[in-house]
Amino acid sequence: MTDPGRIRLFFTSLGPPDAPALLLVHGWGGDGREWSPHAEALANTFRVIVPDLRGHGRSAVPERNNTPAEMADDLAALLDVLGTGPLVAVGHSMGVQVVNLLAVHHPHTVRSVIALDPAHGAHGSELAEIPGRLAAYRTKGARAAAEFVAGAFSPAAPPGLRTAHIRTVLGTPDHVIAQAYAGMYTLPEAVGIRPQSEAYLLRRHQPTLTVWTSAEAAEWERGTLHVPGSRVEHWPETGHYLHEERTERTIELIRDWTLRHRNTAPPPAIAPG
């Protein structure tokens, strides 16, 4: 646990301190424990930083501002304190929003991005469900979130994975569940809805590897790519927690991408205007 000047964050750091650095960021209602097998395997080669986001896991729980934008600012402050230099930022689901916001607003911290089944690009029937979901999260909190999480796995998911995530999300404070969801989709600065996502992705100037479990979403995101070296993959017949359903494949994906981009310079900072 450390206080980088904003909020006390719990994190673990594995691997040689002078090795190329990796950041592994969990999603909504999760915590860093879901990256445990990845972190152990990758620590042979990299410095692996695994935080619990604000309001989640063992990190501090503010009463307000539990949003991806604030989470990204927290991580920027943490990385500056740790002196990691620019790193490869890996996110899952809401964690993708967090690492994208980190890459856009704190470009000195991020060499490249790996985005696993992102919580952006919402459209169609998903878009229509957002108001009702937010209302449920505001009234039922983690209990409503657990109902959503229970349906997020494929039949091939390892035994116990669904139960582990249900337990974790049920331990997330109700107000954090609602505030984080609103921060993804309904607040003025939210980037989860497709038109806002498209505009925002154009501001991300780091090479990015995105993995989708939806063929339609993968095809859509291919149309947003503008940075040389970026690519999109589609993993069919895989649940939303793809990094845990296909752990070894994900470890190899992260290892290969990070070695390829370990010397990529981060983009220059652009003054807001």
Coordinates of N, CA and C in Angstrom, one line a residue, residues 53-197:
L53 N -7.5 -0.9 -8.2 CA -8.0 0.4 -8.5 C -8.7 1.0 -7.3
R54 N -8.8 2.3 -7.2 CA -9.5 3.0 -6.1 C -10.9 2.4 -6.0
G55 N -11.3 2.1 -4.7 CA -12.6 1.6 -4.4 C -12.7 0.1 -4.6
H56 N -11.6 -0.6 -5.0 CA -11.6 -2.0 -5.3 C -10.5 -2.7 -4.5
G57 N -10.7 -4.0 -4.2 CA -9.7 -4.8 -3.5 C -9.3 -4.2 -2.2
R58 N -8.0 -4.0 -2.1 CA -7.4 -3.5 -0.8 C -7.0 -2.0 -0.9
S59 N -7.4 -1.3 -1.9 CA -7.1 0.1 -2.0 C -8.1 0.9 -1.2
A60 N -7.8 2.2 -1.0 CA -8.7 3.0 -0.3 C -10.0 3.2 -1.1
V61 N -11.1 3.5 -0.3 CA -12.5 3.6 -0.9 C -13.0 5.0 -0.7
P62 N -12.9 5.9 -1.6 CA -13.4 7.2 -1.5 C -15.0 7.2 -1.6
E63 N -15.6 8.2 -1.0 CA -17.0 8.3 -1.1 C -17.5 8.8 -2.5
R64 N -16.6 9.5 -3.2 CA -17.0 10.0 -4.5 C -15.8 9.8 -5.5
N65 N -16.2 10.0 -6.8 CA -15.2 10.0 -7.8 C -14.5 8.7 -8.1
N66 N -15.2 7.6 -7.9 CA -14.7 6.3 -8.3 C -15.0 6.0 -9.7
T67 N -14.2 6.7 -10.6 CA -14.5 6.7 -12.0 C -13.2 6.3 -12.7
P68 N -13.3 5.8 -14.0 CA -12.0 5.5 -14.7 C -11.1 6.6 -14.9
A69 N -11.6 7.8 -15.1 CA -10.7 9.0 -15.2 C -9.9 9.2 -14.0
E70 N -10.5 9.1 -12.8 CA -9.8 9.3 -11.6 C -8.8 8.2 -11.3
M71 N -9.2 7.0 -11.7 CA -8.4 5.8 -11.6 C -7.1 5.9 -12.4
A72 N -7.3 6.5 -13.6 CA -6.1 6.7 -14.5 C -5.1 7.7 -13.9
D73 N -5.7 8.8 -13.3 CA -4.8 9.8 -12.7 C -4.1 9.2 -11.4
D74 N -4.8 8.3 -10.7 CA -4.2 7.6 -9.6 C -3.0 6.8 -10.1
L75 N -3.1 6.1 -11.1 CA -2.1 5.2 -11.6 C -0.9 6.1 -12.2
A76 N -1.2 7.2 -12.8 CA -0.1 8.0 -13.3 C 0.8 8.5 -12.1
A77 N 0.1 8.9 -11.0 CA 0.8 9.3 -9.8 C 1.6 8.2 -9.2
L78 N 1.0 7.0 -9.2 CA 1.7 5.8 -8.7 C 3.0 5.5 -9.5
L79 N 2.8 5.5 -10.8 CA 4.0 5.1 -11.7 C 5.1 6.2 -11.6
D80 N 4.7 7.4 -11.4 CA 5.8 8.4 -11.2 C 6.5 8.2 -9.9
V81 N 5.8 7.8 -8.8 CA 6.4 7.5 -7.5 C 7.4 6.3 -7.7
L82 N 6.9 5.3 -8.4 CA 7.7 4.1 -8.5 C 8.8 4.3 -9.5
G83 N 8.8 5.3 -10.3 CA 9.9 5.5 -11.3 C 10.0 4.4 -12.4
T84 N 8.8 3.9 -12.8 CA 8.9 2.8 -13.8 C 9.3 3.3 -15.2
G85 N 9.2 4.6 -15.5 CA 9.4 5.1 -16.8 C 8.2 4.6 -17.7
P86 N 8.2 4.8 -19.0 CA 7.1 4.4 -19.8 C 7.0 2.9 -19.9
L87 N 5.8 2.3 -19.8 CA 5.6 0.9 -19.8 C 4.6 0.4 -20.7
V88 N 4.4 -0.9 -20.8 CA 3.3 -1.4 -21.5 C 2.1 -1.6 -20.6
A89 N 1.0 -0.9 -20.9 CA -0.2 -0.9 -20.0 C -1.2 -1.9 -20.5
V90 N -1.6 -2.9 -19.7 CA -2.5 -4.0 -20.0 C -3.8 -3.7 -19.2
G91 N -4.9 -3.7 -19.9 CA -6.2 -3.6 -19.2 C -7.2 -4.6 -19.6
H92 N -8.1 -4.9 -18.7 CA -9.3 -5.8 -19.0 C -10.5 -5.0 -18.7
S93 N -11.5 -5.0 -19.7 CA -12.8 -4.4 -19.5 C -12.7 -3.0 -19.1
M94 N -13.2 -2.6 -17.9 CA -13.1 -1.2 -17.5 C -11.6 -0.8 -17.4
G95 N -10.8 -1.8 -17.1 CA -9.4 -1.5 -17.0 C -8.8 -1.0 -18.3
V96 N -9.4 -1.4 -19.4 CA -9.0 -0.8 -20.7 C -9.3 0.7 -20.8
Q97 N -10.5 1.1 -20.3 CA -10.8 2.5 -20.3 C -9.7 3.2 -19.4
V98 N -9.3 2.6 -18.3 CA -8.3 3.2 -17.4 C -7.0 3.3 -18.1
V99 N -6.5 2.3 -18.8 CA -5.2 2.4 -19.4 C -5.3 3.3 -20.7
N100 N -6.4 3.4 -21.4 CA -6.5 4.3 -22.5 C -6.5 5.7 -22.0
L101 N -7.2 6.0 -20.9 CA -7.1 7.4 -20.3 C -5.7 7.7 -19.8
L102 N -5.0 6.7 -19.2 CA -3.7 6.9 -18.8 C -2.8 7.2 -20.0
A103 N -3.0 6.5 -21.1 CA -2.2 6.7 -22.3 C -2.4 8.1 -23.0
V104 N -3.7 8.6 -22.9 CA -4.0 9.8 -23.5 C -3.6 11.0 -22.7
H105 N -3.9 10.9 -21.4 CA -3.7 12.1 -20.5 C -2.3 12.1 -19.8
H106 N -1.7 11.0 -19.8 CA -0.3 10.9 -19.2 C 0.6 10.1 -20.1
P107 N 0.8 10.6 -21.3 CA 1.5 9.8 -22.4 C 2.9 9.4 -22.0
H108 N 3.5 10.2 -21.1 CA 4.9 9.8 -20.7 C 5.0 8.5 -20.0
T109 N 3.8 8.0 -19.5 CA 3.8 6.8 -18.7 C 3.7 5.5 -19.5
V110 N 3.2 5.6 -20.8 CA 2.7 4.5 -21.6 C 3.5 4.4 -22.9
R111 N 4.1 3.2 -23.1 CA 4.8 3.0 -24.4 C 3.7 2.4 -25.4
S112 N 2.9 1.5 -24.9 CA 1.9 0.8 -25.8 C 0.9 0.2 -24.9
V113 N -0.2 -0.2 -25.5 CA -1.4 -0.6 -24.7 C -1.8 -2.0 -25.2
I114 N -2.2 -2.9 -24.3 CA -2.9 -4.1 -24.6 C -4.3 -4.0 -24.0
A115 N -5.3 -4.2 -24.8 CA -6.7 -4.0 -24.4 C -7.4 -5.3 -24.6
L116 N -7.9 -5.9 -23.5 CA -8.6 -7.2 -23.5 C -10.0 -7.0 -23.2
D117 N -10.8 -7.3 -24.2 CA -12.3 -7.2 -24.2 C -12.7 -5.9 -23.6
P118 N -12.5 -4.8 -24.3 CA -12.7 -3.4 -23.7 C -14.1 -3.1 -23.3
A119 N -14.3 -2.3 -22.3 CA -15.6 -1.7 -22.0 C -15.7 -0.4 -22.7
H120 N -15.6 -0.4 -24.0 CA -15.9 0.7 -24.8 C -16.6 0.3 -26.1
G121 N -17.1 1.2 -26.9 CA -17.8 0.9 -28.1 C -19.2 0.4 -28.0
A122 N -19.9 0.7 -26.9 CA -21.2 0.3 -26.7 C -22.2 0.9 -27.7
H123 N -23.1 0.0 -28.3 CA -24.0 0.5 -29.3 C -25.2 -0.5 -29.3
G124 N -26.2 -0.1 -30.1 CA -27.3 -1.0 -30.3 C -28.0 -1.4 -29.0
S125 N -28.3 -2.7 -28.9 CA -29.1 -3.2 -27.7 C -28.3 -2.9 -26.4
E126 N -27.0 -3.0 -26.4 CA -26.2 -2.7 -25.2 C -26.5 -1.3 -24.8
L127 N -26.5 -0.4 -25.7 CA -26.7 1.0 -25.4 C -28.0 1.3 -24.8
A128 N -29.0 0.6 -25.3 CA -30.4 0.7 -24.7 C -30.5 0.2 -23.3
E129 N -29.6 -0.7 -22.9 CA -29.7 -1.3 -21.6 C -29.0 -0.5 -20.5
I130 N -28.2 0.5 -20.9 CA -27.4 1.2 -20.0 C -28.2 1.9 -18.9
P131 N -29.3 2.7 -19.2 CA -30.0 3.4 -18.2 C -30.6 2.4 -17.1
G132 N -31.1 1.3 -17.6 CA -31.7 0.3 -16.6 C -30.6 -0.3 -15.8
R133 N -29.5 -0.6 -16.4 CA -28.4 -1.2 -15.6 C -27.9 -0.2 -14.5
L134 N -27.7 1.0 -14.9 CA -27.3 2.0 -13.9 C -28.3 2.2 -12.8
A135 N -29.6 2.2 -13.1 CA -30.6 2.3 -12.1 C -30.5 1.1 -11.1
A136 N -30.3 -0.1 -11.6 CA -30.1 -1.3 -10.8 C -28.9 -1.2 -9.9
Y137 N -27.8 -0.7 -10.5 CA -26.5 -0.6 -9.7 C -26.7 0.5 -8.6
R138 N -27.5 1.5 -8.8 CA -27.7 2.5 -7.8 C -28.6 2.1 -6.7
T139 N -29.5 1.1 -7.0 CA -30.4 0.6 -5.9 C -29.9 -0.7 -5.3
K140 N -29.3 -1.6 -6.1 CA -28.9 -2.9 -5.6 C -27.4 -3.0 -5.5
G141 N -26.7 -2.1 -6.1 CA -25.2 -2.2 -6.0 C -24.6 -3.5 -6.4
A142 N -23.7 -4.0 -5.6 CA -23.0 -5.2 -5.9 C -23.8 -6.4 -6.2
R143 N -25.0 -6.5 -5.6 CA -25.9 -7.6 -5.9 C -26.3 -7.7 -7.4
A144 N -26.6 -6.5 -7.9 CA -27.0 -6.4 -9.3 C -25.7 -6.7 -10.2
A145 N -24.6 -6.2 -9.8 CA -23.4 -6.4 -10.6 C -23.0 -7.9 -10.6
A146 N -23.3 -8.6 -9.5 CA -23.0 -10.0 -9.5 C -23.9 -10.8 -10.5
E147 N -25.1 -10.4 -10.7 CA -26.0 -11.0 -11.7 C -25.4 -10.8 -13.1
F148 N -24.8 -9.7 -13.3 CA -24.2 -9.5 -14.7 C -22.9 -10.3 -14.8
V149 N -22.1 -10.3 -13.8 CA -20.9 -11.1 -13.8 C -21.1 -12.6 -14.0
A150 N -22.2 -13.1 -13.4 CA -22.4 -14.5 -13.4 C -22.6 -15.0 -14.9
G151 N -23.1 -14.1 -15.7 CA -23.3 -14.5 -17.1 C -22.2 -14.2 -18.1
A152 N -21.0 -13.9 -17.5 CA -19.9 -13.4 -18.4 C -18.9 -14.4 -18.8
F153 N -19.2 -15.7 -18.6 CA -18.2 -16.8 -18.8 C -18.7 -17.8 -19.8
S154 N -17.8 -18.3 -20.6 CA -18.1 -19.4 -21.5 C -18.3 -20.7 -20.9
P155 N -18.9 -21.7 -21.5 CA -19.0 -23.0 -20.9 C -17.6 -23.7 -20.7
A156 N -16.6 -23.2 -21.3 CA -15.2 -23.7 -21.2 C -14.4 -23.1 -20.0
A157 N -15.0 -22.1 -19.3 CA -14.3 -21.5 -18.2 C -13.8 -22.4 -17.2
P158 N -12.7 -22.2 -16.6 CA -12.2 -23.2 -15.6 C -13.1 -23.2 -14.4
P159 N -13.2 -24.4 -13.8 CA -14.0 -24.5 -12.6 C -13.6 -23.5 -11.5
G160 N -14.7 -22.9 -10.9 CA -14.4 -22.0 -9.8 C -14.2 -20.6 -10.2
L161 N -14.0 -20.3 -11.5 CA -13.7 -18.9 -12.0 C -14.9 -18.0 -11.8
R162 N -16.1 -18.5 -12.2 CA -17.3 -17.7 -12.0 C -17.5 -17.4 -10.5
T163 N -17.4 -18.4 -9.7 CA -17.6 -18.2 -8.2 C -16.6 -17.2 -7.7
A164 N -15.4 -17.3 -8.1 CA -14.4 -16.4 -7.6 C -14.7 -14.9 -7.9
H165 N -15.2 -14.7 -9.1 CA -15.5 -13.3 -9.5 C -16.8 -12.8 -8.9
I166 N -17.8 -13.7 -8.7 CA -19.0 -13.3 -8.0 C -18.6 -12.9 -6.6
R167 N -17.8 -13.6 -5.9 CA -17.4 -13.3 -4.5 C -16.6 -11.9 -4.5
T168 N -15.8 -11.7 -5.5 CA -15.0 -10.5 -5.5 C -15.9 -9.3 -5.8
V169 N -16.8 -9.4 -6.7 CA -17.7 -8.2 -7.0 C -18.6 -8.0 -5.8
L170 N -19.1 -9.0 -5.1 CA -20.0 -8.8 -4.0 C -19.2 -8.1 -2.8
G171 N -17.9 -8.2 -2.8 CA -17.1 -7.5 -1.8 C -16.8 -6.0 -2.2
T172 N -17.2 -5.6 -3.4 CA -17.0 -4.2 -3.8 C -18.1 -3.3 -3.3
P173 N -17.8 -2.2 -2.7 CA -18.8 -1.3 -2.1 C -19.9 -0.9 -3.2
D174 N -21.1 -0.9 -2.8 CA -22.2 -0.6 -3.7 C -22.0 0.8 -4.4
H175 N -21.6 1.8 -3.7 CA -21.5 3.1 -4.4 C -20.3 3.1 -5.4
V176 N -19.3 2.3 -5.2 CA -18.2 2.2 -6.2 C -18.7 1.5 -7.5
I177 N -19.5 0.5 -7.3 CA -20.1 -0.2 -8.5 C -20.9 0.8 -9.3
A178 N -21.8 1.6 -8.7 CA -22.6 2.6 -9.5 C -21.8 3.7 -10.0
Q179 N -20.9 4.3 -9.3 CA -20.1 5.4 -9.7 C -19.1 5.0 -10.9
A180 N -18.5 3.8 -10.8 CA -17.6 3.3 -11.8 C -18.4 3.1 -13.1
Y181 N -19.6 2.5 -13.0 CA -20.4 2.3 -14.2 C -20.8 3.6 -14.9
A182 N -21.3 4.5 -14.1 CA -21.6 5.8 -14.6 C -20.4 6.5 -15.3
G183 N -19.2 6.3 -14.6 CA -18.0 6.9 -15.2 C -17.6 6.3 -16.5
M184 N -18.0 5.1 -16.7 CA -17.8 4.4 -18.0 C -18.7 4.9 -19.1
Y185 N -20.0 5.1 -18.8 CA -21.0 5.2 -19.8 C -21.9 6.5 -19.8
T186 N -22.1 7.1 -18.7 CA -23.1 8.1 -18.6 C -22.7 9.5 -18.2
L187 N -21.6 9.6 -17.5 CA -21.1 11.0 -17.1 C -20.6 11.7 -18.4
P188 N -20.5 13.1 -18.3 CA -20.1 13.8 -19.5 C -18.8 13.4 -20.0
E189 N -17.9 13.0 -19.2 CA -16.5 12.6 -19.7 C -16.4 11.1 -20.1
A190 N -17.5 10.4 -20.0 CA -17.5 8.9 -20.2 C -17.2 8.7 -21.7
V191 N -16.4 7.6 -21.9 CA -16.0 7.2 -23.3 C -16.4 5.8 -23.7
G192 N -17.4 5.3 -23.0 CA -17.8 3.9 -23.3 C -18.8 3.7 -24.5
I193 N -19.5 4.8 -24.8 CA -20.5 4.7 -25.9 C -19.8 4.9 -27.3
R194 N -20.2 4.2 -28.3 CA -19.4 4.1 -29.5 C -18.9 5.4 -30.1
P195 N -19.8 6.4 -30.3 CA -19.2 7.7 -30.9 C -18.2 8.3 -30.1
Q196 N -18.4 8.3 -28.8 CA -17.4 8.9 -27.9 C -16.1 8.0 -27.9
S197 N -16.3 6.7 -28.0 CA -15.1 5.8 -28.0 C -14.3 6.1 -29.3

